[in-house]
């Protein structure tokens, strides 16, 4: 199956060795933990609860397992959490038009990293549609359609490449 984030590991590994690739993976964990904490705070949790939850996540054996290998799950979760965080914060600040491109780009990266992103797309579509119908502006509809085009362009790169090379998209 095509996996675009593997190229990031490969490039970092060629430039800095395996330690650099593992540091990239650790950076993805740190960013994902920070984004998870921010989503917890956005949902109404206290700072103390968010800190304790983040510490439990970071100290868990699962987290050690994820950081000690070079699987793309951390990068994928980082992309998903970042796009969800931006989408929900844009909802509150009424900045849908400004942030829809970044959300589409991050979702495209997550779809290029793992095909399981397609399962989460209805959630993002429901949040975006609710925001779009709330504002009901044609300008937001234009931005949403450009965002969908960005998502499809970025997300389809590894699958189209795989199809051209092997006549099989997966």
PDB file of C-alpha atoms in Angstrom:
ATOM      1  CA  UNK A   1       0.000   0.000   0.000  1.00  0.00           C
ATOM      2  CA  UNK A   2       1.361   3.447  -0.811  1.00  0.00           C
ATOM      3  CA  UNK A   3       2.648   5.281   2.206  1.00  0.00           C
ATOM      4  CA  UNK A   4       3.876   8.791   1.623  1.00  0.00           C
ATOM      5  CA  UNK A   5       5.329   9.443   5.081  1.00  0.00           C
ATOM      6  CA  UNK A   6       7.849   6.637   4.600  1.00  0.00           C
ATOM      7  CA  UNK A   7       9.630   9.027   2.240  1.00  0.00           C
ATOM      8  CA  UNK A   8      10.110  11.470   5.114  1.00  0.00           C
ATOM      9  CA  UNK A   9      11.743   8.724   7.173  1.00  0.00           C
ATOM     10  CA  UNK A  10      13.888   7.719   4.192  1.00  0.00           C
ATOM     11  CA  UNK A  11      15.111  11.230   3.454  1.00  0.00           C
ATOM     12  CA  UNK A  12      15.883  11.957   7.117  1.00  0.00           C
ATOM     13  CA  UNK A  13      17.600   8.573   7.432  1.00  0.00           C
ATOM     14  CA  UNK A  14      19.796   9.273   4.395  1.00  0.00           C
ATOM     15  CA  UNK A  15      20.717  12.746   5.623  1.00  0.00           C
ATOM     16  CA  UNK A  16      21.209  12.055   9.332  1.00  0.00           C
ATOM     17  CA  UNK A  17      21.128   8.332   9.937  1.00  0.00           C
ATOM     18  CA  UNK A  18      18.759   6.184  11.905  1.00  0.00           C
ATOM     19  CA  UNK A  19      19.019   8.395  14.989  1.00  0.00           C
ATOM     20  CA  UNK A  20      17.666  11.332  12.985  1.00  0.00           C
ATOM     21  CA  UNK A  21      14.732   9.235  11.735  1.00  0.00           C
ATOM     22  CA  UNK A  22      13.931   8.216  15.290  1.00  0.00           C
ATOM     23  CA  UNK A  23      14.138  11.852  16.389  1.00  0.00           C
ATOM     24  CA  UNK A  24      11.628  12.708  13.653  1.00  0.00           C
ATOM     25  CA  UNK A  25       9.348  10.020  15.064  1.00  0.00           C
ATOM     26  CA  UNK A  26       9.814  11.427  18.579  1.00  0.00           C
ATOM     27  CA  UNK A  27       8.957  14.895  17.257  1.00  0.00           C
ATOM     28  CA  UNK A  28       5.734  13.491  15.784  1.00  0.00           C
ATOM     29  CA  UNK A  29       4.883  12.022  19.197  1.00  0.00           C
ATOM     30  CA  UNK A  30       5.510  15.321  20.970  1.00  0.00           C
ATOM     31  CA  UNK A  31       3.384  17.254  18.482  1.00  0.00           C
ATOM     32  CA  UNK A  32       0.582  14.650  18.678  1.00  0.00           C
ATOM     33  CA  UNK A  33       0.642  14.798  22.492  1.00  0.00           C
ATOM     34  CA  UNK A  34       0.481  18.606  22.458  1.00  0.00           C
ATOM     35  CA  UNK A  35      -2.397  18.542  19.964  1.00  0.00           C
ATOM     36  CA  UNK A  36      -4.253  15.950  22.030  1.00  0.00           C
ATOM     37  CA  UNK A  37      -3.815  18.151  25.099  1.00  0.00           C
ATOM     38  CA  UNK A  38      -5.148  21.177  23.206  1.00  0.00           C
ATOM     39  CA  UNK A  39      -8.190  19.220  22.016  1.00  0.00           C
ATOM     40  CA  UNK A  40      -8.849  18.130  25.599  1.00  0.00           C
ATOM     41  CA  UNK A  41      -8.680  21.749  26.743  1.00  0.00           C
ATOM     42  CA  UNK A  42     -10.936  22.799  23.856  1.00  0.00           C
ATOM     43  CA  UNK A  43     -13.516  20.237  24.991  1.00  0.00           C
ATOM     44  CA  UNK A  44     -13.691  21.872  28.412  1.00  0.00           C
ATOM     45  CA  UNK A  45     -11.193  19.913  30.490  1.00  0.00           C
ATOM     46  CA  UNK A  46      -9.018  21.597  33.076  1.00  0.00           C
ATOM     47  CA  UNK A  47      -5.315  22.196  32.606  1.00  0.00           C
ATOM     48  CA  UNK A  48      -4.449  19.725  35.357  1.00  0.00           C
ATOM     49  CA  UNK A  49      -6.579  16.996  33.790  1.00  0.00           C
ATOM     50  CA  UNK A  50      -5.065  17.656  30.369  1.00  0.00           C
ATOM     51  CA  UNK A  51      -1.545  17.470  31.787  1.00  0.00           C
ATOM     52  CA  UNK A  52      -2.257  14.216  33.624  1.00  0.00           C
ATOM     53  CA  UNK A  53      -3.836  12.688  30.518  1.00  0.00           C
ATOM     54  CA  UNK A  54      -0.867  13.728  28.394  1.00  0.00           C
ATOM     55  CA  UNK A  55       1.585  12.275  30.927  1.00  0.00           C
ATOM     56  CA  UNK A  56      -0.331   8.993  31.013  1.00  0.00           C
ATOM     57  CA  UNK A  57      -0.272   8.859  27.213  1.00  0.00           C
ATOM     58  CA  UNK A  58       3.433   9.649  26.952  1.00  0.00           C
ATOM     59  CA  UNK A  59       4.417   7.200  29.711  1.00  0.00           C
ATOM     60  CA  UNK A  60       2.345   4.292  28.393  1.00  0.00           C
ATOM     61  CA  UNK A  61       3.974   1.158  26.929  1.00  0.00           C
ATOM     62  CA  UNK A  62       2.039   1.758  23.713  1.00  0.00           C
ATOM     63  CA  UNK A  63       3.772   5.087  23.317  1.00  0.00           C
ATOM     64  CA  UNK A  64       7.162   3.458  23.890  1.00  0.00           C
ATOM     65  CA  UNK A  65       6.308   0.878  21.235  1.00  0.00           C
ATOM     66  CA  UNK A  66       5.340   3.584  18.741  1.00  0.00           C
ATOM     67  CA  UNK A  67       8.462   5.682  19.311  1.00  0.00           C
ATOM     68  CA  UNK A  68      10.853   2.734  19.225  1.00  0.00           C
ATOM     69  CA  UNK A  69       9.906   1.773  15.657  1.00  0.00           C
ATOM     70  CA  UNK A  70       9.548   3.725  12.473  1.00  0.00           C
ATOM     71  CA  UNK A  71       5.888   3.081  11.710  1.00  0.00           C
ATOM     72  CA  UNK A  72       3.900   5.977  10.336  1.00  0.00           C
ATOM     73  CA  UNK A  73       1.110   5.844  12.918  1.00  0.00           C
ATOM     74  CA  UNK A  74       2.452   8.792  14.911  1.00  0.00           C
ATOM     75  CA  UNK A  75       2.749  10.993  11.845  1.00  0.00           C
ATOM     76  CA  UNK A  76      -0.738   9.987  10.726  1.00  0.00           C
ATOM     77  CA  UNK A  77      -2.234  10.759  14.130  1.00  0.00           C
ATOM     78  CA  UNK A  78      -0.341  14.061  14.180  1.00  0.00           C
ATOM     79  CA  UNK A  79      -1.893  15.053  10.833  1.00  0.00           C
ATOM     80  CA  UNK A  80      -5.396  13.991  11.929  1.00  0.00           C
ATOM     81  CA  UNK A  81      -5.190  15.759  15.294  1.00  0.00           C
ATOM     82  CA  UNK A  82      -3.785  18.915  13.693  1.00  0.00           C
ATOM     83  CA  UNK A  83      -6.543  19.075  11.088  1.00  0.00           C
ATOM     84  CA  UNK A  84      -9.249  18.427  13.703  1.00  0.00           C
ATOM     85  CA  UNK A  85      -7.775  21.030  16.028  1.00  0.00           C
ATOM     86  CA  UNK A  86      -7.601  23.652  13.280  1.00  0.00           C
ATOM     87  CA  UNK A  87     -11.114  22.852  12.082  1.00  0.00           C
ATOM     88  CA  UNK A  88     -12.626  23.107  15.558  1.00  0.00           C
ATOM     89  CA  UNK A  89     -10.727  26.281  16.466  1.00  0.00           C
ATOM     90  CA  UNK A  90     -11.741  27.818  13.135  1.00  0.00           C
ATOM     91  CA  UNK A  91     -15.341  27.039  14.070  1.00  0.00           C
ATOM     92  CA  UNK A  92     -15.113  29.201  17.169  1.00  0.00           C
ATOM     93  CA  UNK A  93     -13.202  32.044  15.548  1.00  0.00           C
ATOM     94  CA  UNK A  94     -15.303  32.057  12.384  1.00  0.00           C
ATOM     95  CA  UNK A  95     -12.170  31.641  10.304  1.00  0.00           C
ATOM     96  CA  UNK A  96     -13.418  28.812   8.116  1.00  0.00           C
ATOM     97  CA  UNK A  97     -12.355  30.369   4.836  1.00  0.00           C
ATOM     98  CA  UNK A  98      -8.826  31.049   6.054  1.00  0.00           C
ATOM     99  CA  UNK A  99      -8.178  27.614   7.520  1.00  0.00           C
ATOM    100  CA  UNK A 100      -9.951  25.270   5.139  1.00  0.00           C
ATOM    101  CA  UNK A 101      -6.889  25.047   2.886  1.00  0.00           C
ATOM    102  CA  UNK A 102      -4.616  24.041   5.764  1.00  0.00           C
ATOM    103  CA  UNK A 103      -7.141  21.469   6.987  1.00  0.00           C
ATOM    104  CA  UNK A 104      -7.431  20.051   3.457  1.00  0.00           C
ATOM    105  CA  UNK A 105      -3.643  19.902   3.108  1.00  0.00           C
ATOM    106  CA  UNK A 106      -3.221  18.090   6.443  1.00  0.00           C
ATOM    107  CA  UNK A 107      -6.031  15.664   5.636  1.00  0.00           C
ATOM    108  CA  UNK A 108      -4.413  15.065   2.251  1.00  0.00           C
ATOM    109  CA  UNK A 109      -1.124  14.263   3.975  1.00  0.00           C
ATOM    110  CA  UNK A 110      -2.902  11.886   6.350  1.00  0.00           C
ATOM    111  CA  UNK A 111      -4.694  10.162   3.452  1.00  0.00           C
ATOM    112  CA  UNK A 112      -1.374   9.849   1.654  1.00  0.00           C
ATOM    113  CA  UNK A 113       0.162   8.359   4.811  1.00  0.00           C
ATOM    114  CA  UNK A 114      -2.643   5.870   5.539  1.00  0.00           C
ATOM    115  CA  UNK A 115      -5.760   4.945   3.608  1.00  0.00           C
ATOM    116  CA  UNK A 116      -7.686   4.512   6.870  1.00  0.00           C
ATOM    117  CA  UNK A 117      -8.147   8.305   6.798  1.00  0.00           C
ATOM    118  CA  UNK A 118     -11.060   7.732   4.446  1.00  0.00           C
ATOM    119  CA  UNK A 119     -13.000   6.258   7.388  1.00  0.00           C
ATOM    120  CA  UNK A 120     -12.660   9.557   9.271  1.00  0.00           C
ATOM    121  CA  UNK A 121     -13.674  11.769   6.355  1.00  0.00           C
ATOM    122  CA  UNK A 122     -17.422  11.692   7.187  1.00  0.00           C
ATOM    123  CA  UNK A 123     -16.617  13.228  10.587  1.00  0.00           C
ATOM    124  CA  UNK A 124     -14.642  16.057   9.001  1.00  0.00           C
ATOM    125  CA  UNK A 125     -17.293  16.464   6.315  1.00  0.00           C
ATOM    126  CA  UNK A 126     -20.048  16.728   8.946  1.00  0.00           C
ATOM    127  CA  UNK A 127     -18.149  19.373  10.937  1.00  0.00           C
ATOM    128  CA  UNK A 128     -17.328  21.337   7.791  1.00  0.00           C
ATOM    129  CA  UNK A 129     -20.865  21.061   6.431  1.00  0.00           C
ATOM    130  CA  UNK A 130     -22.365  22.284   9.687  1.00  0.00           C
ATOM    131  CA  UNK A 131     -20.019  25.261   9.655  1.00  0.00           C
ATOM    132  CA  UNK A 132     -20.722  25.883   5.990  1.00  0.00           C
ATOM    133  CA  UNK A 133     -24.504  25.805   6.430  1.00  0.00           C
ATOM    134  CA  UNK A 134     -24.211  28.050   9.477  1.00  0.00           C
ATOM    135  CA  UNK A 135     -22.528  30.773   7.470  1.00  0.00           C
ATOM    136  CA  UNK A 136     -24.337  29.903   4.215  1.00  0.00           C
ATOM    137  CA  UNK A 137     -22.059  32.053   2.139  1.00  0.00           C
ATOM    138  CA  UNK A 138     -21.079  31.325  -1.431  1.00  0.00           C
ATOM    139  CA  UNK A 139     -17.576  32.465  -0.577  1.00  0.00           C
ATOM    140  CA  UNK A 140     -17.267  29.646   1.977  1.00  0.00           C
ATOM    141  CA  UNK A 141     -18.679  27.192  -0.564  1.00  0.00           C
ATOM    142  CA  UNK A 142     -15.965  28.255  -3.003  1.00  0.00           C
ATOM    143  CA  UNK A 143     -13.270  27.806  -0.350  1.00  0.00           C
ATOM    144  CA  UNK A 144     -14.691  24.401   0.601  1.00  0.00           C
ATOM    145  CA  UNK A 145     -14.606  23.209  -3.012  1.00  0.00           C
ATOM    146  CA  UNK A 146     -10.999  24.397  -3.390  1.00  0.00           C
ATOM    147  CA  UNK A 147     -10.212  22.595  -0.115  1.00  0.00           C
ATOM    148  CA  UNK A 148     -11.690  19.366  -1.468  1.00  0.00           C
ATOM    149  CA  UNK A 149      -9.567  19.769  -4.600  1.00  0.00           C
ATOM    150  CA  UNK A 150      -6.434  20.269  -2.462  1.00  0.00           C
ATOM    151  CA  UNK A 151      -7.282  17.176  -0.409  1.00  0.00           C
ATOM    152  CA  UNK A 152      -7.816  15.043  -3.499  1.00  0.00           C
ATOM    153  CA  UNK A 153      -4.637  16.310  -5.141  1.00  0.00           C
ATOM    154  CA  UNK A 154      -2.349  15.763  -2.159  1.00  0.00           C
ATOM    155  CA  UNK A 155      -4.024  12.588  -0.939  1.00  0.00           C
ATOM    156  CA  UNK A 156      -3.962  10.850  -4.298  1.00  0.00           C
ATOM    157  CA  UNK A 157      -0.251  11.304  -5.065  1.00  0.00           C
ATOM    158  CA  UNK A 158       0.994   7.946  -3.707  1.00  0.00           C
ATOM    159  CA  UNK A 159      -2.013   6.036  -5.034  1.00  0.00           C
ATOM    160  CA  UNK A 160      -1.675   7.469  -8.547  1.00  0.00           C
ATOM    161  CA  UNK A 161       2.065   6.823  -8.486  1.00  0.00           C
ATOM    162  CA  UNK A 162       1.445   3.236  -7.412  1.00  0.00           C
ATOM    163  CA  UNK A 163      -1.169   2.817 -10.131  1.00  0.00           C
ATOM    164  CA  UNK A 164       1.172   4.148 -12.832  1.00  0.00           C
ATOM    165  CA  UNK A 165       4.050   1.940 -11.692  1.00  0.00           C
ATOM    166  CA  UNK A 166       2.215  -1.320 -10.926  1.00  0.00           C
ATOM    167  CA  UNK A 167      -1.265  -0.894 -12.486  1.00  0.00           C
ATOM    168  CA  UNK A 168      -2.629  -1.369  -8.951  1.00  0.00           C
ATOM    169  CA  UNK A 169      -3.453   1.621  -6.692  1.00  0.00           C
ATOM    170  CA  UNK A 170      -2.880  -0.411  -3.529  1.00  0.00           C
TER     171      UNK A 170
END
